[in-house]
XYZ file of C-alpha atoms in Angstrom:
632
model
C 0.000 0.000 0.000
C 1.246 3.186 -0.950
C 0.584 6.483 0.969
C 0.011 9.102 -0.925
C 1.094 12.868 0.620
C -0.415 15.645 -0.376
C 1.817 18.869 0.804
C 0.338 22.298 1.146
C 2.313 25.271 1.953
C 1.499 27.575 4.726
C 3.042 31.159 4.738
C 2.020 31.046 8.726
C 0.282 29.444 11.530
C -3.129 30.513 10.393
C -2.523 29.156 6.565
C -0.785 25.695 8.045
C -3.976 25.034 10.010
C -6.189 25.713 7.221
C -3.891 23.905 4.840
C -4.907 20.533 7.571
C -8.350 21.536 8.017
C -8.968 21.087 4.026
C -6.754 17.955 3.514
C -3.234 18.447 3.447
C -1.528 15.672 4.873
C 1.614 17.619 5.397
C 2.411 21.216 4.999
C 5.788 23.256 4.707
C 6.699 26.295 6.326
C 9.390 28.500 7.135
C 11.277 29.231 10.025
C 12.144 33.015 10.895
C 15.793 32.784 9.362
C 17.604 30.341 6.506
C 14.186 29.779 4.481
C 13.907 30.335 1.028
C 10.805 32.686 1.464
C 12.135 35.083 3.422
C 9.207 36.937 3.469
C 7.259 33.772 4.885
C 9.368 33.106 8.337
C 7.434 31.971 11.810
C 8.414 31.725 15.188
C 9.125 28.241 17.110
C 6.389 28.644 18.946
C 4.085 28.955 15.730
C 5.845 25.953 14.466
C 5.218 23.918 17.596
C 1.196 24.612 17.567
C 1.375 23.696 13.867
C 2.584 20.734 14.969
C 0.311 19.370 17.720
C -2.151 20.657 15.720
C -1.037 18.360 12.236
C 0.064 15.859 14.399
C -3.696 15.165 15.752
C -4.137 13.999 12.511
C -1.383 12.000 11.991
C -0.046 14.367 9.195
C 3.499 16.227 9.147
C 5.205 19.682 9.517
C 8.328 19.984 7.077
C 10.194 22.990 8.027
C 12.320 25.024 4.602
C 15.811 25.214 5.657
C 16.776 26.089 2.525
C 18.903 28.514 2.064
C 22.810 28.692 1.011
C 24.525 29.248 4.862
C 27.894 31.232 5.104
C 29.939 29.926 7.648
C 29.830 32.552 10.318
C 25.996 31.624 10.270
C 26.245 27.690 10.807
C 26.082 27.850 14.647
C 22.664 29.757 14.341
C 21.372 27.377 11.734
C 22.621 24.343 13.815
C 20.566 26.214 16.911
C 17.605 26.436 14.505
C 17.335 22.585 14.176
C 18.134 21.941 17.675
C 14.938 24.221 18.138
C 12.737 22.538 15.541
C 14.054 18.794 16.839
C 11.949 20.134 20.445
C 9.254 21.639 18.654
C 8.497 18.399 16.758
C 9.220 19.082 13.184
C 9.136 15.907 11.343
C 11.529 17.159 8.423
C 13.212 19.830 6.893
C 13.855 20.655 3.429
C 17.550 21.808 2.671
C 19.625 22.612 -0.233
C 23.007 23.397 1.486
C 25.341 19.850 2.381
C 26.028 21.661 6.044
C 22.718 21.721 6.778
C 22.043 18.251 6.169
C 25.034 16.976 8.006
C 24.489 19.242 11.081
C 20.100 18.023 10.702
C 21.445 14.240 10.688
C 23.488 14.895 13.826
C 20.069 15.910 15.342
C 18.312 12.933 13.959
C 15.971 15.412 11.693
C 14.855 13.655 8.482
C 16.547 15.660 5.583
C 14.763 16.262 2.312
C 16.163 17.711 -0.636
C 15.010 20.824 -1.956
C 14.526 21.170 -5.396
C 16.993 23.953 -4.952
C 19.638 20.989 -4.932
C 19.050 21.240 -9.309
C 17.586 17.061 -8.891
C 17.150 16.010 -12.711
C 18.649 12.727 -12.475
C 18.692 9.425 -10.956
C 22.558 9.350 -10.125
C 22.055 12.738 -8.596
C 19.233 11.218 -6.739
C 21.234 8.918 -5.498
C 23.844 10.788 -4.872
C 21.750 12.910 -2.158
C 20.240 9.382 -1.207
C 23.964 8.453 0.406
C 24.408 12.243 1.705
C 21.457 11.359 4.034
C 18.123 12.660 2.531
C 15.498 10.622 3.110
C 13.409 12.325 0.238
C 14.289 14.702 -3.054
C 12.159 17.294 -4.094
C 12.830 16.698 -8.384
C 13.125 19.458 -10.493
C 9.888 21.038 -11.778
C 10.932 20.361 -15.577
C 10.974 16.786 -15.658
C 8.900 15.057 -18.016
C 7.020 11.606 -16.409
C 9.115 9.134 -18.387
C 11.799 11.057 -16.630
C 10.413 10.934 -13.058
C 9.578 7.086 -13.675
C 13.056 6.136 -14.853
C 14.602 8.263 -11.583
C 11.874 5.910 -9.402
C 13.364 2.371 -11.395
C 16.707 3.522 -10.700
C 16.690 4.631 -6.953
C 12.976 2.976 -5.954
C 14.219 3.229 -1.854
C 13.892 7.176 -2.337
C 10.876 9.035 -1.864
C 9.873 11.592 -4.343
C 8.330 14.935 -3.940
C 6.949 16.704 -7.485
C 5.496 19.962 -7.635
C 1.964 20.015 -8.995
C 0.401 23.403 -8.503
C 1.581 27.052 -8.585
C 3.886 29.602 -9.718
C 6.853 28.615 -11.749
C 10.612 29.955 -11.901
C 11.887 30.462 -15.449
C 15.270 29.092 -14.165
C 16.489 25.477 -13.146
C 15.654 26.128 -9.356
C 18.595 27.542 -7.641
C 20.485 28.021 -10.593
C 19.162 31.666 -11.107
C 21.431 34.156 -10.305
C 19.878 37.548 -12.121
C 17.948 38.979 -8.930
C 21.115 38.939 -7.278
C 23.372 39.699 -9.621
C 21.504 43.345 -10.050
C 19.608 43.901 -6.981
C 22.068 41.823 -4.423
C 18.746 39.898 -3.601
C 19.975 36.395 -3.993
C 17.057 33.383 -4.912
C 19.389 30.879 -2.831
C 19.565 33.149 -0.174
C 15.528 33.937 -0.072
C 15.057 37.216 -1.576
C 14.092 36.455 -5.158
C 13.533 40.082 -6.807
C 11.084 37.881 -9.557
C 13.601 39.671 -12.245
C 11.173 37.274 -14.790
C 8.603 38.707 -14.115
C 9.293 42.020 -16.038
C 8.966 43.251 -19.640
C 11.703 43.332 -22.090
C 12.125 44.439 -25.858
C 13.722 41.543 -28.017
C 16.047 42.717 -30.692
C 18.227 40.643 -33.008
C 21.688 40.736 -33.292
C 21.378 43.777 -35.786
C 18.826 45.895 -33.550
C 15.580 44.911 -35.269
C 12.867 45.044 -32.992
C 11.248 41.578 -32.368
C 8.870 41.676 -29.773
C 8.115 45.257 -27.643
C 7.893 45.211 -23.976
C 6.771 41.592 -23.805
C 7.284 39.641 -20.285
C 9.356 37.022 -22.535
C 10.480 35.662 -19.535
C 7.090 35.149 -17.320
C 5.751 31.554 -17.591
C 2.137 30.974 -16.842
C 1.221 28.706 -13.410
C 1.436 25.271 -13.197
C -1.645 22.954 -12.482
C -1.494 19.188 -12.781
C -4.624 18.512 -11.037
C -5.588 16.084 -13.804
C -2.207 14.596 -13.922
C -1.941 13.295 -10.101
C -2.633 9.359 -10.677
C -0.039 9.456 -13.436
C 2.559 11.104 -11.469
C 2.017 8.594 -8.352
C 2.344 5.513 -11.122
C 5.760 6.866 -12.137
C 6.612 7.084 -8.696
C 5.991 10.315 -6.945
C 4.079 9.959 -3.571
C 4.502 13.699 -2.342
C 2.586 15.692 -4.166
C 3.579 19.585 -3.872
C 1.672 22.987 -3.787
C 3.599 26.021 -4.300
C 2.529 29.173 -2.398
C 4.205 30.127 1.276
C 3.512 33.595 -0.128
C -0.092 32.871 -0.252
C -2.945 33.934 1.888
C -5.481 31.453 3.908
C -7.847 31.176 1.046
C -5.695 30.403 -1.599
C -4.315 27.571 0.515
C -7.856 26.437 1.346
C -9.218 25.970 -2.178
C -6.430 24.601 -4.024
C -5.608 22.133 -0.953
C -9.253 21.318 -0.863
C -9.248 20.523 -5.112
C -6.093 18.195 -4.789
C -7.426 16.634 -2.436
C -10.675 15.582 -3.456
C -8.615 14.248 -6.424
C -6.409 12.627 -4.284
C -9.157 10.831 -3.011
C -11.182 10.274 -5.737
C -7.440 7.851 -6.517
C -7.665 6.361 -3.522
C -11.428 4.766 -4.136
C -10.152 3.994 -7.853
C -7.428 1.822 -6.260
C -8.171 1.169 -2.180
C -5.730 -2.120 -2.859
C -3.025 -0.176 -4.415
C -2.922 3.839 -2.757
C -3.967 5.430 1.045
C -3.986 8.882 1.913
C -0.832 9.587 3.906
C -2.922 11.277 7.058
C -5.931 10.926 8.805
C -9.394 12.318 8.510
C -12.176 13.215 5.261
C -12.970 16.613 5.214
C -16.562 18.475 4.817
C -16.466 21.773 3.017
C -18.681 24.486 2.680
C -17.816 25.950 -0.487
C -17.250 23.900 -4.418
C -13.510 23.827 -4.809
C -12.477 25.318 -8.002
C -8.672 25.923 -8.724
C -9.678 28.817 -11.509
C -11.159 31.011 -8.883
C -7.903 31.605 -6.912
C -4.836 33.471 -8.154
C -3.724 32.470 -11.468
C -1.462 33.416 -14.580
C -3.167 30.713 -16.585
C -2.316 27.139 -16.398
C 0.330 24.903 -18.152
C 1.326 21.181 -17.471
C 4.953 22.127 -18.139
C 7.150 20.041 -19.402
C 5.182 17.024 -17.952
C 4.645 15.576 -21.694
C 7.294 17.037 -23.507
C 7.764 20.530 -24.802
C 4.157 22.551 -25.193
C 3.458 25.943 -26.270
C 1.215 26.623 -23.346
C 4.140 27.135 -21.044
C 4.846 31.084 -21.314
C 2.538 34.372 -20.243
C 3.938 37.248 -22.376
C 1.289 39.535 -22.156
C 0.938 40.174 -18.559
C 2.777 38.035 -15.027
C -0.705 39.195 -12.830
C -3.553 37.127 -12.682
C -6.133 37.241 -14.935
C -8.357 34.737 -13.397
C -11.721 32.854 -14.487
C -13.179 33.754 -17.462
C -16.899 34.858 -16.885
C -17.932 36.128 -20.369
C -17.829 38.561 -23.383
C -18.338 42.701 -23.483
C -22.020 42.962 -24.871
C -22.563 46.358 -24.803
C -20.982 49.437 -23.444
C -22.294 52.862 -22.278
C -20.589 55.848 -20.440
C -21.366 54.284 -16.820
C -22.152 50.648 -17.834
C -21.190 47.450 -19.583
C -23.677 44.582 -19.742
C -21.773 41.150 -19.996
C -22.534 37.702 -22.162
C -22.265 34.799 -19.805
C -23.817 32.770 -17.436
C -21.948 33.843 -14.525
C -23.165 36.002 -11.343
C -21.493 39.064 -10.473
C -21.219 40.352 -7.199
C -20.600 44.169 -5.698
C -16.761 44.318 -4.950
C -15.802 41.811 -7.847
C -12.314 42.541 -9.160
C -12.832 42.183 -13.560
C -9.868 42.747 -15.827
C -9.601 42.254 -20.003
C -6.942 42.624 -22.612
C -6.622 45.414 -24.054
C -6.194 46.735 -28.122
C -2.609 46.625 -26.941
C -2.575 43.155 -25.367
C -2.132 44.541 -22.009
C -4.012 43.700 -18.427
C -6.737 46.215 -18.028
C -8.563 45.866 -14.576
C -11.665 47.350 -12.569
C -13.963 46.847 -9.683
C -17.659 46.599 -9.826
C -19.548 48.822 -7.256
C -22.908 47.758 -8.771
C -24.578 45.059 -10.057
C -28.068 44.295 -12.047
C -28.140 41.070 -13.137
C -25.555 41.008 -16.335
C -25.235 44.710 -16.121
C -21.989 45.803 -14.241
C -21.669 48.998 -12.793
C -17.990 49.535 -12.516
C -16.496 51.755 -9.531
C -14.803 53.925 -12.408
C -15.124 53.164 -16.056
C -12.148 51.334 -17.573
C -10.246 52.766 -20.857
C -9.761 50.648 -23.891
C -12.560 48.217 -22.935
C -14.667 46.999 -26.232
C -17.821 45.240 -27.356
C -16.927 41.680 -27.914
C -13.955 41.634 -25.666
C -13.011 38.852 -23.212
C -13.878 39.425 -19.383
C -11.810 37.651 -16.486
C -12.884 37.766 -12.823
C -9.619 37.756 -10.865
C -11.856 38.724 -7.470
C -14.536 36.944 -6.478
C -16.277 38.495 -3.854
C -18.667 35.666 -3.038
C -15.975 33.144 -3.546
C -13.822 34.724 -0.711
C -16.368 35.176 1.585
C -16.859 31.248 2.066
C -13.550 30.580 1.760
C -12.868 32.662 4.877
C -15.990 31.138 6.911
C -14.657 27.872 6.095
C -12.543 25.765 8.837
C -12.295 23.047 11.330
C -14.074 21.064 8.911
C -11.701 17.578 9.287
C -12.615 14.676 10.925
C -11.585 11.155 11.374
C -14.019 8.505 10.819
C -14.449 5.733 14.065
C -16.298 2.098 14.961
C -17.424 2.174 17.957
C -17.990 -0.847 20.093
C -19.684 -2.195 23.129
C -19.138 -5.806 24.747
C -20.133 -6.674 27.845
C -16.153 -6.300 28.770
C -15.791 -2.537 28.017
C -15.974 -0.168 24.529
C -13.221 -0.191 21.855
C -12.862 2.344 18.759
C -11.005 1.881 15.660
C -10.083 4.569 13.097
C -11.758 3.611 9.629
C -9.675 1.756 7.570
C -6.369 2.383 9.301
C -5.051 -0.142 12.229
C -5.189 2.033 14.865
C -7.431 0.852 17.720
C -7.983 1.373 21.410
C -10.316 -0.694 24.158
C -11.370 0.761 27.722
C -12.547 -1.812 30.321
C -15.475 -1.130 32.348
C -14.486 -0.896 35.994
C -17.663 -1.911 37.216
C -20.629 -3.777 36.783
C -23.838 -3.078 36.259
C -27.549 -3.693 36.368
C -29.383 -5.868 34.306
C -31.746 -3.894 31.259
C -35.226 -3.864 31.776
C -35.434 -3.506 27.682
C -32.802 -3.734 25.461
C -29.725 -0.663 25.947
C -28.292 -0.495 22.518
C -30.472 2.205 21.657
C -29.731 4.272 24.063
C -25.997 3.306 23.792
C -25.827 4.044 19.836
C -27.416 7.797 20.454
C -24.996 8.008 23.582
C -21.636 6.784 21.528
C -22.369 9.282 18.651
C -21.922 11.980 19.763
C -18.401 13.341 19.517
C -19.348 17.009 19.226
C -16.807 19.098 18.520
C -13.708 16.849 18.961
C -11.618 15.298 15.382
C -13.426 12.402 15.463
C -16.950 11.344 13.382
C -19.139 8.056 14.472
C -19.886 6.114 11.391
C -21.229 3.141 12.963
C -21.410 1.495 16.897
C -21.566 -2.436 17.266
C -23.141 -2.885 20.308
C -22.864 -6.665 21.093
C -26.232 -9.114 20.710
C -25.917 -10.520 24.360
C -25.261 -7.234 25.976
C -27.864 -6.466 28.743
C -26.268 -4.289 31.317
C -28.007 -0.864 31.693
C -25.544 1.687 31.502
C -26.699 5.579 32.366
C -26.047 8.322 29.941
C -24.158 10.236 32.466
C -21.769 7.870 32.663
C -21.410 6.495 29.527
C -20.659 10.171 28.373
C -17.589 9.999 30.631
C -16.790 6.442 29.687
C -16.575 8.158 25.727
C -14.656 11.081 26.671
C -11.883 8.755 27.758
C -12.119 6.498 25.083
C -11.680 9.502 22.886
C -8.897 11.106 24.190
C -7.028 7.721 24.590
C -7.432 7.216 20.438
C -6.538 10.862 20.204
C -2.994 10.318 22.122
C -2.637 7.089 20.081
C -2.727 8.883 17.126
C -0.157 11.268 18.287
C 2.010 9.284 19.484
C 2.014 6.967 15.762
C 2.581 10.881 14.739
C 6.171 11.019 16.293
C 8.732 9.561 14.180
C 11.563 11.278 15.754
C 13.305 9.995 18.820
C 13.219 12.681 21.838
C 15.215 15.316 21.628
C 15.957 15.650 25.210
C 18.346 12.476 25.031
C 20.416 14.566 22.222
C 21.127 17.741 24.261
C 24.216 15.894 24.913
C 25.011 16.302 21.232
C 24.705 19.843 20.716
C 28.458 20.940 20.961
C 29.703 17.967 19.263
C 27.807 19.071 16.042
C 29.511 22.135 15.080
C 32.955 20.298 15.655
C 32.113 17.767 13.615
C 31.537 19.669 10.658
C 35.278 20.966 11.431
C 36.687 17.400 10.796
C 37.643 16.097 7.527
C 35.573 12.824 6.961
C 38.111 9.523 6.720
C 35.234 7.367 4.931
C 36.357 5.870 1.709
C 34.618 7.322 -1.371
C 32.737 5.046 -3.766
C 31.115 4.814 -6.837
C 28.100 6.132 -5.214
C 29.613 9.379 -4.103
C 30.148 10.715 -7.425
C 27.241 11.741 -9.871
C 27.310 13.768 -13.424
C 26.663 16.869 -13.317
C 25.421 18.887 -16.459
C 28.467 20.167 -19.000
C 27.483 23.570 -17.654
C 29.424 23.490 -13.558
C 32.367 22.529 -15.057
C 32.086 25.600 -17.102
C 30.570 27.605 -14.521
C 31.246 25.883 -11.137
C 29.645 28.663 -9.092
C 26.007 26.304 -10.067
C 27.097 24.002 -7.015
C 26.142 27.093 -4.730
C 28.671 26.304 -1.958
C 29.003 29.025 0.649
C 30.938 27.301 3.651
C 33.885 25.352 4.011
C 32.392 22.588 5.007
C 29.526 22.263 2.178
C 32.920 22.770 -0.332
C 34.472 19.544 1.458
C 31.945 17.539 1.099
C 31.718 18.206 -2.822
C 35.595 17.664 -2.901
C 35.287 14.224 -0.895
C 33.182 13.283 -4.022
C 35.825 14.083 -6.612
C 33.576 16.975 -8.299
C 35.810 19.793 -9.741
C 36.975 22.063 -10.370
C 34.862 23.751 -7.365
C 34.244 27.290 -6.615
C 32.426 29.866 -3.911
C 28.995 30.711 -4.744
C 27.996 34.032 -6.669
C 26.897 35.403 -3.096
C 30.014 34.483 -1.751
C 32.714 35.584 -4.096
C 31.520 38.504 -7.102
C 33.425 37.545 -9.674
C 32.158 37.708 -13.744
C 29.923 34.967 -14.247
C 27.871 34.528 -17.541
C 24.873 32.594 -17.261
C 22.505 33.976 -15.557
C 19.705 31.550 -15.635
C 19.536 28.124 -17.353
C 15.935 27.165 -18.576
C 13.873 24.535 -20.033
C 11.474 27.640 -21.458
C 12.646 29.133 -24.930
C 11.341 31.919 -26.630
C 12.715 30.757 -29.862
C 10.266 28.028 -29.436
C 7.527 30.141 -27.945
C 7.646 32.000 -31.176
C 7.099 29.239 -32.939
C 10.805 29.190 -34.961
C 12.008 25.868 -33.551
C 13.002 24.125 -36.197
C 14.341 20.875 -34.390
C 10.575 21.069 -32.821
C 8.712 21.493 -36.143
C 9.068 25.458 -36.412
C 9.778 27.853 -39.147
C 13.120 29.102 -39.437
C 13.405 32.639 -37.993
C 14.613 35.559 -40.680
C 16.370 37.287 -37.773
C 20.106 37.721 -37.415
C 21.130 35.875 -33.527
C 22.013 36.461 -31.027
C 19.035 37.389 -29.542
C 19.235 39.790 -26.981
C 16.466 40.726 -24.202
C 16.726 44.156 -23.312
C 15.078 45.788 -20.177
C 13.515 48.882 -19.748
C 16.383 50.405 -17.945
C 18.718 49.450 -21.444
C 20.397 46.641 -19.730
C 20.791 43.275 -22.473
C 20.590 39.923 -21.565
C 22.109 37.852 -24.801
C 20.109 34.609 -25.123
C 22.053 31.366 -25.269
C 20.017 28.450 -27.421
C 21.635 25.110 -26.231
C 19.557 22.918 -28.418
C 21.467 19.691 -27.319
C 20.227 20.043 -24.000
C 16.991 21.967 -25.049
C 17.387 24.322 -23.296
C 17.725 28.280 -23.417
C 20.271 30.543 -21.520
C 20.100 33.863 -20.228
C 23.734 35.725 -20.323
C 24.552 39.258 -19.197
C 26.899 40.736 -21.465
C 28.823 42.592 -19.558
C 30.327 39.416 -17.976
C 31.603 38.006 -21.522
């Protein structure tokens, strides 16, 4: 039986427990320092509620460590796991080698962030032997890929994105935002340099394309694609989003999983849900009505042309109709939508670009917009990228999770056993009682039922033929109560993979001296994998900012080796490296079926400041780079 995981980020406390309460069975967050959402960082103690709180449900807390760490900053980061061993974090997600040597020294499960570049199965394997107990693969990989990666190292969990916004760049192989603002992606403070316009001119100025976002690729959304991906191997399933509010993390959680489960009753022989409980919600899950960019598959069957969003990097929404008419304070719309007062509209322009407006009215089709947009035209398209009534039950939804029990009653005591799962626990009466004048199991159904307002839902109570004792309500309600909480410390005590951390104090100044000792272990085969052509051209792409993340690398015969970008400035030329090319896009691929373009190359992106970007087009490895000419 294999459990599937869906994992649903949560940019605090509030979005982690609403990530559980609509059917995440694990979430991801950030810690206040060394995440790679800088902007999304939490306090222990917000970490430790998540916890008890996820844990109730026998579902996980994976905590983003994953960051690039200098070296006068390991002692903090090895006081950060120390702190998120006690607080009962059941993994964290690194991309740094120190980090997972000084998170195996505190027994913390290790997975491999995607940041780690994973595209193949030696590489897999590779992090397998450096201690991660999971790898996060690389967001480009196609599902013949991922399924030859799971033949090849089948011990190794894998973790595959499946929903949300995408990085142009192999993740943490993007160096732009920090090679012009000094925000560096590996460091948490992604700029989103993608996300901006550029002219494209050809090698003899010609004007190609005029302040296009060339760069800006459209969301991902594999919600149809989730039972392939877990037969090529993947059982974590991944939402993107710790920048996200509540009721983002609500809806799309709540669509996955329904899908999720909808596998799970295609195949109850083969698949289980990695957690505990069904959920009840009181609104239609619809991925279309949250924040979008438009959807793409990317990558997941091969090379598409649905990957990039040129004409605008907002969201545009759901589409809810055609302009019918337009007067000076009015436009009446051609759909079979509902509108609200307060819903956020936008449309293309003549231009191509993102108009948008609020309504502040609403008859029917006729939309009474707050201020009259410019440009806006009989027969155009109309998105709703805010909908009011959509919100407002996403934000009264919650607490809506519960884990379905058998009850039963012999004459020796009660019992309950979680639905489908082996988890079970039996309470002796400690007394006996009178005979029934009639027959209790009435009474003792009603009585058994009603678990109120704790995790737990009755779905059926056994009361045994022969039993005759009469039981009062009164006490029966107290004999439940126990029974309850006794299942509900079971289940968190099934929840605690990690040994306690009290016995590893002792540990804590050995760590940091450790990672000051050169390892004596022979190397083998499996210490060495092959990277791409492009570190040994550009060996900054291993990202290694301490000493003791460099030694590790040089234990495995990689070389030549250098200091990250953030660590040592010097000229560098690629900039990004990415399975998106505009080339392609533009539909003068030749090796893909295109026409060939009448332009002179190199292509050259140029931003609105005047700074050029020449683009690379690597067509043996398909893929396009981004090169600031200034380093050349």
């Amino acid at each position: 039986m294999t459990e599937l995981e869906l994992l649903a980020p949560a940019r605090n406390l509030e979005c982690g427990i609403a990530a559980i309460d609509h059917g995440a069975d694990a979430v991801y967050i950030g810690a206040e320092q060394f995440g790679a959402r800088a902007a999304a960082g939490n306090s222990i103690d917000d970490i430790r509620q998540l916890c008890l709180y996820a844990h109730r449900f026998r579902a996980k807390v994976m905590v983003a460590v994953n960051t690039i760490v200098y070296d006068n900053e390991l002692e903090a980061t090895n006081r950060l796991l120390k702190q998120l061993k006690d607080a009962g974090v059941d993994a964290v997600i690194a991309q740094d080698m120190a980090v997972f040597e000084m998170a195996k020294a505190w027994h913390l499960p290790v997975h491999a962030s995607t940041q780690t570049d994973n595209r193949s199965a030696d590489k897999v394997a590779w992090l397998r032997d450096r201690g991660a107990s999971r790898v996060v693969l690389a967001r480009e990989l196609a599902l013949e890929d991922i399924a030859a990666i799971h033949r090849q190292v089948p011990e190794m969990e894998l973790e595959v994105f499946v929903h949300g916004a995408l990085c142009v760049s192999y993740s943490g192989l993007c160096y732009a935002s920090q090679c012009f603002l000094h925000r560096s992606a590996n460091r948490g403070t992604c700029a989103q340099f993608c996300r901006l316009a550029f002219d494209l001119v050809d090698a003899t100025g010609r004007l190609i394309e005029r302040k296009k976002h060339l760069l800006s690729l459209k969301d991902m959304n594999r919600l149809e694609e989730l039972e392939r991906l877990a037969e090529a191997g993947a059982v974590s399933f991944k939402i993107e989003g710790r920048l996200k509010d509540a009721g983002y993390v609500k809806n799309v959680t709540a669509a996955y999983s329904e899908k999720l489960d909808a596998i799970v009753r295609k195949h109850p022989d083969r698949y289980c849900r990695a957690s505990l409980g069904r959920c009840h919600y009181s609104f239609t899950p619809d991925i279309q009505r949250s924040f979008n960019r438009g959807f793409t598959t990317y990558f997941l069957h091969g090379r598409t042309a649905d990957v990039a969003s040129f004409d605008t990097p907002k969201a545009v929404g759901q589409f809810v109709g055609h302009v019918k008419e337009v007067k000076r304070q009015t436009i009446r719309v051609a759909g079979i939508c509902s509108f609200a007062n307060g819903d956020g509209l936008c449309f293309m322009d003549a231009d191509r670009q993102l108009v948008g407006f609020r309504v502040n009215r609403v008859e029917g089709n006729l939309l009474f917009p707050l201020k009259m947009p410019q440009g806006i035209r009989v027969g155009m398209s109309l998105y709703r990228n805010n909908d009011q009534n959509f919100e407002k039950s996403l934000a009264k939804s919650g607490g809506n999770r519960k884990i379905a029990v058998c009850m039963k009653v012999t004459e020796e005591g009660l019992s309950a056993k979680v639905e489908g799962r082996d988890i079970e626990v039996s309470l002796p009466f400690d007394t006996g009682f009178e005979q029934a004048v009639k027959s209790p199991a009435e009474n003792i159904r009603a009585q058994m039922s009603k678990l109120g307002n704790t995790i737990f839902e009755c779905t059926q109570v056994q009361v045994a033929p022969d039993f005759s004792s009469f039981i009062p309500s009164s006490v029966l309600t107290q004999y439940r109560r126990q029974l309850v909480e006794r299942l509900e410390e079971v289940i968190m005590e099934s929840a605690a993979s990690a040994p306690s951390s009290s016995r590893l104090q002792d540990e804590h100044m050995s760590v940091l001296h450790s990672l000051k000792e050169p390892s004596q272990r022979a190397v083998t085969k499996n210490d060495m994998f092959a990277p791409t052509p492009y570190y040994r051209r550009y060996p900054y792409l291993y990202n290694i900012a301490n000493a003791r993340a460099k030694e590790i690398y040089a234990q495995c015969h990689l070389s030549p080796l250098r200091e990250a970008y953030e660590v040592k400035a010097e000229p560098m030329a690629v900039l990004m490296q990415c399975r998106h090319c505009i080339r392609y896009s533009l539909g003068h691929c030749v090796k893909n079926g295109g026409s060939k373009a009448d332009w002179k190359e190199p292509l050259y992106l140029v931003a609105g400041d005047g700074r050029r970007f020449r683009l690379e087009f690597d067509c043996g490895q398909c893929q396009m780079n981004v090169i600031h000419e200034s380093f050349e």
